[in-house]
Coordinates of N, CA and C and ligand atoms in Angstrom, one line a residue:
X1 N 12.9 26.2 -3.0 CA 13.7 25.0 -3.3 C 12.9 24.1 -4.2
X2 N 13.4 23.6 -5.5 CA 12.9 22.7 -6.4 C 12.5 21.0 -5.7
X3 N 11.4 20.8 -5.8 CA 10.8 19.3 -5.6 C 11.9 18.5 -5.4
X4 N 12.1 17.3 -4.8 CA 13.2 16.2 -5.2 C 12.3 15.3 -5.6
X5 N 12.5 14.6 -6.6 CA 12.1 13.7 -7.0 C 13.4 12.2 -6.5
X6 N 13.1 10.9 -6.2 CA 14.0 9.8 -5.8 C 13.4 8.7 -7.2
X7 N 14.2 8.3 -7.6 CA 13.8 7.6 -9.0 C 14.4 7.0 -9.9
X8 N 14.3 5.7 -10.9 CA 14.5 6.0 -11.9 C 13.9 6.2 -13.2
X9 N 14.1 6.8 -14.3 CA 13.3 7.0 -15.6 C 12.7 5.7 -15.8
X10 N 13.4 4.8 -15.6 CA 13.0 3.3 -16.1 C 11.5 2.4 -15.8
X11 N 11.5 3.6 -14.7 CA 10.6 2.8 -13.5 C 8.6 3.7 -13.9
X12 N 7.8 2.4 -14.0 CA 6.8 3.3 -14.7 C 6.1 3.9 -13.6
X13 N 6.4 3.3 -12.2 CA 6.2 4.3 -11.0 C 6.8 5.5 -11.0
X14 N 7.9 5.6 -11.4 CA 8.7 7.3 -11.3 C 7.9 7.8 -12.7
X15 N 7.7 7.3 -13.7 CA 7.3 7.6 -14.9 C 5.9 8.8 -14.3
X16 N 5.3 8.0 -13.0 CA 3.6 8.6 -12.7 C 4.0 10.1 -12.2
X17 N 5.5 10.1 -11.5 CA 5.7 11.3 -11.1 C 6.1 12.4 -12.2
X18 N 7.0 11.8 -12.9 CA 7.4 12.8 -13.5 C 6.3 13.3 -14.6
X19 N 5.4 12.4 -15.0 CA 4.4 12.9 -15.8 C 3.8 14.4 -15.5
X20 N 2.9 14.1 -14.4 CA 2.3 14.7 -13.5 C 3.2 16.2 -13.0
X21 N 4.6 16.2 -12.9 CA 5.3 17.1 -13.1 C 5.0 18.0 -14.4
X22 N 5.0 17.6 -15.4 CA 5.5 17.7 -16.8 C 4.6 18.5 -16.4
X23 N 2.6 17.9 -16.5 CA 1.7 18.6 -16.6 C 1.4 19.8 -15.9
X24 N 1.7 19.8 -14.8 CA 1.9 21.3 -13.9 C 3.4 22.0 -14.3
X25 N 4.0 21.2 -15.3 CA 5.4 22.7 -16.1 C 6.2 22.6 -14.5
X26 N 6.1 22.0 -13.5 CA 6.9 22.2 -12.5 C 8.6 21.9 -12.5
X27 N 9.6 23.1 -12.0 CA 10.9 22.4 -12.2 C 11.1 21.2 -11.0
X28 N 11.9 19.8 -11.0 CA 12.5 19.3 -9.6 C 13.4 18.8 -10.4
X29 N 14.2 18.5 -9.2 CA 15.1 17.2 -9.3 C 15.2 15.8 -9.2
X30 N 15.7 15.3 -10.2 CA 15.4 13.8 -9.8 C 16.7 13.5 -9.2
X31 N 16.8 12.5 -8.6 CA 18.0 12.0 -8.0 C 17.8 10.5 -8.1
X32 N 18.7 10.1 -9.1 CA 18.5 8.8 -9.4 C 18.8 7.7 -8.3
X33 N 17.8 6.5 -7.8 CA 17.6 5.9 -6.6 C 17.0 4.7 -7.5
X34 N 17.6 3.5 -6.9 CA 17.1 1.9 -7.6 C 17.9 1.0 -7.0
X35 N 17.0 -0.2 -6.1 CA 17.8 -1.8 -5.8 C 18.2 -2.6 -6.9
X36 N 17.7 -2.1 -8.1 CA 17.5 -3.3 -8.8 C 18.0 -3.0 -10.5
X37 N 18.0 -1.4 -10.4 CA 18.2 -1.0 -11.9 C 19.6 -0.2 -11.9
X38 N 20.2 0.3 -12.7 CA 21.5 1.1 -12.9 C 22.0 1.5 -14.1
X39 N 22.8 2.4 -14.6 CA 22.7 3.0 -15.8 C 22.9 1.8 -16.5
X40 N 23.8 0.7 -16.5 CA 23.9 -0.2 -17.4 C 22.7 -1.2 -18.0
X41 N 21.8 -1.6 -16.8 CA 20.7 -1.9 -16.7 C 20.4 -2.9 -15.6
X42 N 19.4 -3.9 -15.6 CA 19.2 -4.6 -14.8 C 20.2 -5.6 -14.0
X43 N 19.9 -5.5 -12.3 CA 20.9 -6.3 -11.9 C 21.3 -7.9 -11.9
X44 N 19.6 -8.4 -12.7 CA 19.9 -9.6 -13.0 C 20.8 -9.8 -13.7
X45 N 21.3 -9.2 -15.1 CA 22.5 -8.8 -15.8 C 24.1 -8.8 -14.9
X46 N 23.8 -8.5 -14.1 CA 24.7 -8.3 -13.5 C 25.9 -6.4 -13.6
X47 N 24.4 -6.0 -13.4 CA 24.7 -4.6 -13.5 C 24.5 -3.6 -12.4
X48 N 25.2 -3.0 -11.7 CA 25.0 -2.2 -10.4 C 24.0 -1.3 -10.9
X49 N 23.2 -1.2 -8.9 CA 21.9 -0.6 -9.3 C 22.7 1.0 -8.8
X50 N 21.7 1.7 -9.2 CA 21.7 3.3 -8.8 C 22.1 3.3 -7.1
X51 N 21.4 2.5 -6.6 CA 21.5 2.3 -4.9 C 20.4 3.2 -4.1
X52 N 21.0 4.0 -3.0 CA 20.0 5.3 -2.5 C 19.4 4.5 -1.8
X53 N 18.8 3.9 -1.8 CA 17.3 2.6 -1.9 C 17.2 2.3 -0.1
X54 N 19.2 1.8 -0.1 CA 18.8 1.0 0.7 C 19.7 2.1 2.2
X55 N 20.0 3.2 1.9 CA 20.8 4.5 2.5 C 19.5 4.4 4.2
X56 N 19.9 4.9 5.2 CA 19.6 5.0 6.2 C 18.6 6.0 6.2
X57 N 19.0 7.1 5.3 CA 18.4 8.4 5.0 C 17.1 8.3 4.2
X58 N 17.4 7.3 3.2 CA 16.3 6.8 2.5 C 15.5 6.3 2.9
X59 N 15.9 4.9 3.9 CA 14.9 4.6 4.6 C 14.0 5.3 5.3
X60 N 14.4 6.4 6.0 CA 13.8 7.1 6.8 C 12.8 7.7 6.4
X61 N 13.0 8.3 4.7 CA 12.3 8.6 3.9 C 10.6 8.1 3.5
X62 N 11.6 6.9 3.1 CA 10.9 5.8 2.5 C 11.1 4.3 3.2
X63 N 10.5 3.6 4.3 CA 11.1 2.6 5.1 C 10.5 1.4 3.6
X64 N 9.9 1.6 2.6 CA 9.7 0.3 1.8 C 11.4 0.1 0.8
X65 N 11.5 1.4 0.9 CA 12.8 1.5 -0.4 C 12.5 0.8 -1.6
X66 N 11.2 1.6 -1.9 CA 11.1 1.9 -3.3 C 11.2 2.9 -3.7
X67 N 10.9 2.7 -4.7 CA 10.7 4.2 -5.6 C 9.5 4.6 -6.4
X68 N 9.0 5.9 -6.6 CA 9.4 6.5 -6.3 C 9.3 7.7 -4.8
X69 N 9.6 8.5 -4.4 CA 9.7 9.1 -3.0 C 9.7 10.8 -3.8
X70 N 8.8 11.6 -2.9 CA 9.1 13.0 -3.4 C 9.6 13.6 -1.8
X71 N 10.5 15.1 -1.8 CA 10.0 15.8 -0.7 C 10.0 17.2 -1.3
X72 N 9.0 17.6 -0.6 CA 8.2 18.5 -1.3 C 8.3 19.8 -0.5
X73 N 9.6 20.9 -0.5 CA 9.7 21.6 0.7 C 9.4 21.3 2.2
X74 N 9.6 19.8 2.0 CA 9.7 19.0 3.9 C 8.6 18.2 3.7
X75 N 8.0 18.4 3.0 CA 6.9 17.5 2.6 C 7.7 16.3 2.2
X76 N 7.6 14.8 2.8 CA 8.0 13.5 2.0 C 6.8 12.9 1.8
X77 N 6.9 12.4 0.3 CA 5.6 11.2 0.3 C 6.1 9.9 -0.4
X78 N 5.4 9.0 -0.4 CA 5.8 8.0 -1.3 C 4.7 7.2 -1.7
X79 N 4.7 6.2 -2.6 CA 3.4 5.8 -3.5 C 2.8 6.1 -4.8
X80 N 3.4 6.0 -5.5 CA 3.6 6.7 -7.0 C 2.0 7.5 -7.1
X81 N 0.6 7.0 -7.0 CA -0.6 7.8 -7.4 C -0.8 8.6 -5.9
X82 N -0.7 8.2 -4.6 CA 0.0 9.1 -3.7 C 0.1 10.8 -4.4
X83 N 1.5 10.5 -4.9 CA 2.4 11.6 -5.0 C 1.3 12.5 -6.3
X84 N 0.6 11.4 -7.3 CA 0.1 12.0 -8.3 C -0.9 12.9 -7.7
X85 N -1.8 12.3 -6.8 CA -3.2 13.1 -6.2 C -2.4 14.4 -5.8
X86 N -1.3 14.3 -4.4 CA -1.0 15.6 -3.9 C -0.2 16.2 -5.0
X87 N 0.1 16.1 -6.0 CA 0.6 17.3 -6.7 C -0.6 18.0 -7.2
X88 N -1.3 17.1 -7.9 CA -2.6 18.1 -8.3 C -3.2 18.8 -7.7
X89 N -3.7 18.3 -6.3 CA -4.2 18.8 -5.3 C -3.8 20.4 -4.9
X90 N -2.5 20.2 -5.0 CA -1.1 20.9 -4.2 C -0.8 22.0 -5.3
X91 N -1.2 21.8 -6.7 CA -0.8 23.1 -7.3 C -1.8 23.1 -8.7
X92 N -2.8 22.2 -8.8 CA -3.9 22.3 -10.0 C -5.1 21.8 -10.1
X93 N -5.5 21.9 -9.1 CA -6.9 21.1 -9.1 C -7.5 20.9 -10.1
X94 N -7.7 22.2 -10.8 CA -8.5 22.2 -11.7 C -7.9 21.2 -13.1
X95 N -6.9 21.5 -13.4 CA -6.2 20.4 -14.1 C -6.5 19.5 -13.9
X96 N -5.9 18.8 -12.6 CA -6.0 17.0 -12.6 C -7.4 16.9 -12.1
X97 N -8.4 17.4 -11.7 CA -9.7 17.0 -11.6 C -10.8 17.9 -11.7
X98 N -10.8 19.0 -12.2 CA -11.7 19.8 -12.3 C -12.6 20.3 -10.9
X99 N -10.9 20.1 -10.1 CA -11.4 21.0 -8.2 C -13.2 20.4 -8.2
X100 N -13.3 19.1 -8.3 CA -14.4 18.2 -8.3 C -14.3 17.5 -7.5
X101 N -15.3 17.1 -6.1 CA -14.5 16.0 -5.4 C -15.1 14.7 -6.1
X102 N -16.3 14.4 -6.9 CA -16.6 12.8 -7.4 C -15.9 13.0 -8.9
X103 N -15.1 14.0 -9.1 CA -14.3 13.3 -10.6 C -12.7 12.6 -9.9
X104 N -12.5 14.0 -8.6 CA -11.5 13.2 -8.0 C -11.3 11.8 -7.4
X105 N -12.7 11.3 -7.3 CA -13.5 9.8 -6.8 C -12.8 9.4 -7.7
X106 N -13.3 9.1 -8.5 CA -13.1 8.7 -9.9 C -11.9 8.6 -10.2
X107 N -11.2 9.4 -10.6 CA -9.8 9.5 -10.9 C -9.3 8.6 -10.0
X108 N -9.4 8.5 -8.5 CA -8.7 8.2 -7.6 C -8.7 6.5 -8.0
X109 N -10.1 6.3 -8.2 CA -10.7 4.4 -8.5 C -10.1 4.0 -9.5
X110 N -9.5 4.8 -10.9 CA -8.8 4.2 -11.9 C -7.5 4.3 -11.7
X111 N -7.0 4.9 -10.6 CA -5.8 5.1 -10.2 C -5.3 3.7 -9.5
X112 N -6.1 3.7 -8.7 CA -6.2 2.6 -7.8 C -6.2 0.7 -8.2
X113 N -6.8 1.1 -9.5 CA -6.9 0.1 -10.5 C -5.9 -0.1 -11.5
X114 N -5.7 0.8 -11.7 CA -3.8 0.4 -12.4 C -3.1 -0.1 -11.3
X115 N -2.8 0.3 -10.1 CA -2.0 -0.5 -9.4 C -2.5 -1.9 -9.0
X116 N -3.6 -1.8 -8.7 CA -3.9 -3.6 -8.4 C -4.0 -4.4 -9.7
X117 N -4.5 -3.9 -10.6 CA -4.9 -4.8 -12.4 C -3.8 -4.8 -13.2
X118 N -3.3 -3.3 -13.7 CA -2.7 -3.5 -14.7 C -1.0 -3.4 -14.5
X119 N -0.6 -3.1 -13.2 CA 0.9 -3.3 -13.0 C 1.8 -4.5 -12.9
X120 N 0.7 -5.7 -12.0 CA 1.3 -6.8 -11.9 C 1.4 -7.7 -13.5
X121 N 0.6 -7.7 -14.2 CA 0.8 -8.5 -15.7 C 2.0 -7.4 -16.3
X122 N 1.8 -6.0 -16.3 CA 3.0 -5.2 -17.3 C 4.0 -5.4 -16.1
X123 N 4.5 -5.8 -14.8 CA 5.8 -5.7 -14.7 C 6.3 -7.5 -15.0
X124 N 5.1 -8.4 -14.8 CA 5.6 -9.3 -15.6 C 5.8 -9.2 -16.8
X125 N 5.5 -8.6 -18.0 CA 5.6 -8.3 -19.4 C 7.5 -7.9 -19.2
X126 N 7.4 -7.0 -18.3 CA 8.6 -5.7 -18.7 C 9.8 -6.7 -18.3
X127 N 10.0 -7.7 -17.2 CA 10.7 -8.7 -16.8 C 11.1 -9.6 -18.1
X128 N 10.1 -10.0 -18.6 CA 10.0 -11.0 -19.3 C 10.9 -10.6 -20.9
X129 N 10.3 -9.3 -21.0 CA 10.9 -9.1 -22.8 C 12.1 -7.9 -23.0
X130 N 12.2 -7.4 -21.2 CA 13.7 -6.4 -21.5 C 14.6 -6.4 -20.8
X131 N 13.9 -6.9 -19.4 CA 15.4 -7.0 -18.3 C 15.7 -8.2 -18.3
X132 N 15.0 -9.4 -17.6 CA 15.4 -10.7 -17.7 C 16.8 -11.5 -18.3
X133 N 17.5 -12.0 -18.5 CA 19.0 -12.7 -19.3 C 17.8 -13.0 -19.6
X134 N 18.1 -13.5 -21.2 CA 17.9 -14.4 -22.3 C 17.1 -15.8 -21.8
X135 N 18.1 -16.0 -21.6 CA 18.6 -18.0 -21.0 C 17.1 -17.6 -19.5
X136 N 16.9 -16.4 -18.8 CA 16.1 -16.5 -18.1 C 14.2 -16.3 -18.4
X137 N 14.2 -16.4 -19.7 CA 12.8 -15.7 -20.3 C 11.8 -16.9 -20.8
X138 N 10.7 -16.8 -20.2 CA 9.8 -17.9 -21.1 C 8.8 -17.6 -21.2
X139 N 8.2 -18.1 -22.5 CA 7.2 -17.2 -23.5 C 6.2 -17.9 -22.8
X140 N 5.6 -18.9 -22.0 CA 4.5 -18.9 -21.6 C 3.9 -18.1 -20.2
X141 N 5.2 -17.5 -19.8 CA 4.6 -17.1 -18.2 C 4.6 -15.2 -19.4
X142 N 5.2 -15.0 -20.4 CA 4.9 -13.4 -21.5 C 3.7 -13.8 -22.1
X143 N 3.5 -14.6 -22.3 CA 1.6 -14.9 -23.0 C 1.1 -15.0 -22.2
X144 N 0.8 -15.0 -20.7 CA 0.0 -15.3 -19.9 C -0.4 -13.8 -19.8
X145 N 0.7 -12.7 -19.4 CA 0.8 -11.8 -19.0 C 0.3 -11.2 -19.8
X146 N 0.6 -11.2 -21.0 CA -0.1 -10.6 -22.1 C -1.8 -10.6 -22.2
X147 N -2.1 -12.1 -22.1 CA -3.7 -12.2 -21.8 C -4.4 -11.7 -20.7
X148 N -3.6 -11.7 -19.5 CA -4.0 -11.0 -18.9 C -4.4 -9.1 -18.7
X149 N -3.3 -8.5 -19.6 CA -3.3 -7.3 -19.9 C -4.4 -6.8 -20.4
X150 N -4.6 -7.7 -21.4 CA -5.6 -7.5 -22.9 C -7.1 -7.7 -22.0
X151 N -7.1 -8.6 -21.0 CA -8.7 -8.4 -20.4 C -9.0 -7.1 -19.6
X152 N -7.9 -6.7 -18.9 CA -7.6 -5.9 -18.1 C -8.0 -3.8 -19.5
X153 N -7.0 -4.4 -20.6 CA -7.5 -3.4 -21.4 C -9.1 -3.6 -21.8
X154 N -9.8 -4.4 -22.0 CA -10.8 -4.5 -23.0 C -12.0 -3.4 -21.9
X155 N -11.5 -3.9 -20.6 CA -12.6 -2.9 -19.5 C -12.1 -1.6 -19.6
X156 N -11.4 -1.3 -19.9 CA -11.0 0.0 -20.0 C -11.3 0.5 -21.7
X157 N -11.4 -0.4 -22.8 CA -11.9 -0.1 -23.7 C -13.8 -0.2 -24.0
X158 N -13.9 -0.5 -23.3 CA -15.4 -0.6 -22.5 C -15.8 0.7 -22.0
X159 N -15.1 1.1 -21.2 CA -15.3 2.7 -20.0 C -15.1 4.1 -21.9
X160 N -13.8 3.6 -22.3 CA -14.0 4.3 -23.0 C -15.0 4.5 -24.2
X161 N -15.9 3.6 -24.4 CA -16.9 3.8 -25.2 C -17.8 4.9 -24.7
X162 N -17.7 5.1 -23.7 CA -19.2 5.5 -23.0 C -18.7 7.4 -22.5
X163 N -16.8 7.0 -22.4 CA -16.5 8.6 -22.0 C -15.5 8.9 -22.7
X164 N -15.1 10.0 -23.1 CA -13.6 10.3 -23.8 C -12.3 10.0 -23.1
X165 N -12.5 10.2 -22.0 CA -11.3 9.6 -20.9 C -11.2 9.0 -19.9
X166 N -10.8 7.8 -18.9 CA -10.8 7.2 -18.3 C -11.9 7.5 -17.3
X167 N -11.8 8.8 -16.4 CA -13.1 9.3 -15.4 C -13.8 10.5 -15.8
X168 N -14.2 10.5 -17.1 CA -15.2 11.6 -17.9 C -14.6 11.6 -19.1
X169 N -15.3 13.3 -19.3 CA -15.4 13.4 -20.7 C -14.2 14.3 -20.8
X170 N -13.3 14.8 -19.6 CA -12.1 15.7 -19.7 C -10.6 14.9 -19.2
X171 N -9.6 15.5 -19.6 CA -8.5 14.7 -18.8 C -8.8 14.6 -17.7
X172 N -8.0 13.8 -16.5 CA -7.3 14.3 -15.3 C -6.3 13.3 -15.3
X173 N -6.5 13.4 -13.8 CA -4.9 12.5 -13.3 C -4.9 11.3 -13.5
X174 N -5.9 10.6 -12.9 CA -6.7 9.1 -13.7 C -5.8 8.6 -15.4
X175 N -6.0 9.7 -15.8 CA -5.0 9.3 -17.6 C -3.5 9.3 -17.2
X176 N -3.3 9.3 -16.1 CA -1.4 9.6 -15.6 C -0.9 8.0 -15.7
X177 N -1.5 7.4 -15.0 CA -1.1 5.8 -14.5 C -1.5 4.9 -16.2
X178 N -2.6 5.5 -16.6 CA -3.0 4.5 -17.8 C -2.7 4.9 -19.3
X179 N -2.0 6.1 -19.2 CA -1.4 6.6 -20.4 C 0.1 5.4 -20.6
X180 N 0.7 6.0 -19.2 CA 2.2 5.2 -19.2 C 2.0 3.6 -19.6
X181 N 1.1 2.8 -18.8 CA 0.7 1.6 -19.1 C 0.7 1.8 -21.0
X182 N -0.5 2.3 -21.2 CA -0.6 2.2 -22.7 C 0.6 2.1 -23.5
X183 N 1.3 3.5 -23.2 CA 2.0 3.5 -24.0 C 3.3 2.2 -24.3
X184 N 3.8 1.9 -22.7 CA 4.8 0.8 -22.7 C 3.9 -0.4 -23.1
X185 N 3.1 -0.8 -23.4 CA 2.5 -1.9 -23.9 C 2.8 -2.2 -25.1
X186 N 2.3 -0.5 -26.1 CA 2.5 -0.3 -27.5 C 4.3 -0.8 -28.1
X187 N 5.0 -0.3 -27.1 CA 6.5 -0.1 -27.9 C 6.8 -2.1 -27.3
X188 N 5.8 -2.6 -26.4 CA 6.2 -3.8 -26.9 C 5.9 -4.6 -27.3
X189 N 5.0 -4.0 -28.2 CA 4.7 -4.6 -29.7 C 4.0 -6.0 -29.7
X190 N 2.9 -5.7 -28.4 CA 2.2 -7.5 -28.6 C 1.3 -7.6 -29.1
X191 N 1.1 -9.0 -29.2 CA -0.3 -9.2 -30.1 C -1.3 -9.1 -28.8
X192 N -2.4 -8.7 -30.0 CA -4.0 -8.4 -28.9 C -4.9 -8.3 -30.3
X193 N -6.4 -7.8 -30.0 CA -7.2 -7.6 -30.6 C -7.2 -6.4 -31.3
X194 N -8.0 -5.8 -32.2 CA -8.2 -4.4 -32.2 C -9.6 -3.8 -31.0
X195 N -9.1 -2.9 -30.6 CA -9.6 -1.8 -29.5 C -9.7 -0.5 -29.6
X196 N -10.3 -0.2 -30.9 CA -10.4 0.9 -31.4 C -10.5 2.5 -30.4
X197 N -11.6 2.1 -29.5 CA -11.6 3.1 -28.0 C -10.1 3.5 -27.6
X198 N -9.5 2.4 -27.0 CA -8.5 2.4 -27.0 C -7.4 3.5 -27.9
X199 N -7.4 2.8 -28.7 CA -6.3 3.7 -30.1 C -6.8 5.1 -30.2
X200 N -7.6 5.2 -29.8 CA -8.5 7.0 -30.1 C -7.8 7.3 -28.6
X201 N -7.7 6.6 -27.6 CA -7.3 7.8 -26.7 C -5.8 7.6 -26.4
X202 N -5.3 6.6 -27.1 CA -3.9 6.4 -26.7 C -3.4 7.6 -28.0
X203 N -3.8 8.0 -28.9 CA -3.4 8.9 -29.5 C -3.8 10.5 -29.1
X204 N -4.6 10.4 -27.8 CA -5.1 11.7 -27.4 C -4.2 12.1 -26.2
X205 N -3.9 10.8 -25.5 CA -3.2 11.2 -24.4 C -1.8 11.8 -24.8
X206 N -1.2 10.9 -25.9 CA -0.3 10.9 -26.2 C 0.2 12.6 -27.3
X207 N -0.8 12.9 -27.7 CA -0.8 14.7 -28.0 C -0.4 15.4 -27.2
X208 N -0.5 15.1 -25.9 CA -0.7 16.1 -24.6 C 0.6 16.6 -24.4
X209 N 1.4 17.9 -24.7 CA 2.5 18.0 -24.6 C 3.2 17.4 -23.8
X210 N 2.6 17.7 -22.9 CA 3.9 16.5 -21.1 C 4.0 15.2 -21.4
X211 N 3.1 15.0 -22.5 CA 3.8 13.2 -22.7 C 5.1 12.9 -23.0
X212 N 5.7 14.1 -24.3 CA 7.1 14.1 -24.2 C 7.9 14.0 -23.1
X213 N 7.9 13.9 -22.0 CA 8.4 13.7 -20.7 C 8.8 12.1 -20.4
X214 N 7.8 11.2 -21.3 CA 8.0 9.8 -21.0 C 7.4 9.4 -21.7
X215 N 7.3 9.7 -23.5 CA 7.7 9.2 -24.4 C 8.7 8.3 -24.7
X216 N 10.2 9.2 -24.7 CA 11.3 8.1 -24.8 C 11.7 6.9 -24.6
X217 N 11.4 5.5 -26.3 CA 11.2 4.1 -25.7 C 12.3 3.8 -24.7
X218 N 13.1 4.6 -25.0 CA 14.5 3.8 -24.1 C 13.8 3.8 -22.6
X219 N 12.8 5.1 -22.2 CA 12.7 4.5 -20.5 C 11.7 3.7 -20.3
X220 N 11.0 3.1 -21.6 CA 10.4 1.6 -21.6 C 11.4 0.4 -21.9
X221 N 12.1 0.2 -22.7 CA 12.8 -0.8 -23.1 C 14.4 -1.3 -23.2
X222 N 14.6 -0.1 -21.7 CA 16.0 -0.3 -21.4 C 15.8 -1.4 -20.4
X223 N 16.8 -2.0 -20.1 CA 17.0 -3.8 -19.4 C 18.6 -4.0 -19.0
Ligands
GSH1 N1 3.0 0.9 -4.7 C1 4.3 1.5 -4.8 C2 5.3 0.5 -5.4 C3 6.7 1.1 -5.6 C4 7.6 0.1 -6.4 O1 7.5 -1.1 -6.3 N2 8.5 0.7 -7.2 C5 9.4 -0.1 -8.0 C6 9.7 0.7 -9.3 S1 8.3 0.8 -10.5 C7 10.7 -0.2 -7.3 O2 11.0 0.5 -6.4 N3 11.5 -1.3 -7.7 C8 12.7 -1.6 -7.1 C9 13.8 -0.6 -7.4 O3 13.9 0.0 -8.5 O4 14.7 -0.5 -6.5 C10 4.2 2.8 -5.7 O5 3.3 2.8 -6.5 O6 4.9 3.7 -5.5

């Protein structure tokens, strides 16, 4: 039976799963699930969400009713870097960490750090310049966010001086959470410094066949 994936494209948490898919070539299903998003777009707009979210079934699933949620031949999990570790774990070690347990340290700590550092300024960013109405947007709480980002990148442009990828000198799963970041940063086109570290690996990550998976700006800049 194929993985379920609960999700949507839009979402740079489902973005962590499906990546991570991409890279282990695995087939699943997504089954589109969202409080807040829907094909039209956001429901600040006034556009129905996907739903799923808030299903009895889902809950049971997932009692936060987020997204995104895997079950994994009865396996449920939820927690977007969660789901990232046990896939690797679960079908490539060597891939996502080089069946290493201090690169998986590692991996796990930048993992860990996109969720506390760099999600709260980019989902303020993503609020601010694609879902939000118009009439609801203001450019000083998107400059804050922005500055905030940019300090947030410059340590990571720091790490990268010293290694080719976020927890060494090889991929792993660690590049899953801060590729997506990168890249939705790029397509929204803000000002910042030059970060040359930076641009050498946002063009490395972004070689990696499975990036195609969540390349497409639309599941950054759909609103
Ligand atoms: N820490 C959780 C957070 C999950 C979360 O907040 N997901 C967002 C999408 S990125 C969500 O469910 N938003 C509301 C919705 O789409 O219904 C994780 O990483 O999985």
């Amino acid at each position: 039976m194929a993985l379920k994936l609960w999700g949507r494209p839009t979402s740079a948490r489902t973005q962590k799963a499906i990546l991570a898919l991409a890279e282990l070539g695995m087939d699943y299903e997504l089954i589109l699930a969202s409080g807040t998003m829907g094909t039209g777009g956001h429901v600040s707009k006034g556009h129905a969400p996907y739903g799923v979210v808030d299903t009895d079934a889902y809950r049971a699933m997932n009692p936060n009713g987020t997204v995104p949620t895997i079950d994994d031949d009865g396996f449920v999990l939820w927690e977007s870097n969660a789901i990232v570790a046990y896939l690797g774990m679960a079908y490539d070690p060597a891939l996502f960490y080089g069946n290493d347990t201090r690169t998986f340290a590692s991996a796990s700590r930048w993992m860990a750090w996109e969720n506390n550092q760099l999600i709260p300024p980019m989902h303020e960013l993503v609020m601010q310049l694609v879902r939000l109405p118009e009439a609801e947007r203001d450019a000083a709480i998107t400059d804050a966010a922005n500055q905030k980002l940019i300090g947030e990148f410059k340590i990571v442009e720091a790490q990268l001086g010293r290694t080719d990828y976020i927890a060494g000198d090889r991929w792993t799963m660690g590049d899953i959470p801060l590729a997506i970041n990168l890249h939705r940063w790029h397509l929204f086109d803000m000002p910042g410094p030059e970060m040359p570290n930076l641009a050498r690996y946002y063009a490395q990550v972004k070689a990696r066949p499975a990036f195609e998976a969540i390349a497409d700006p639309a599941m950054h800049l759909s609103g």
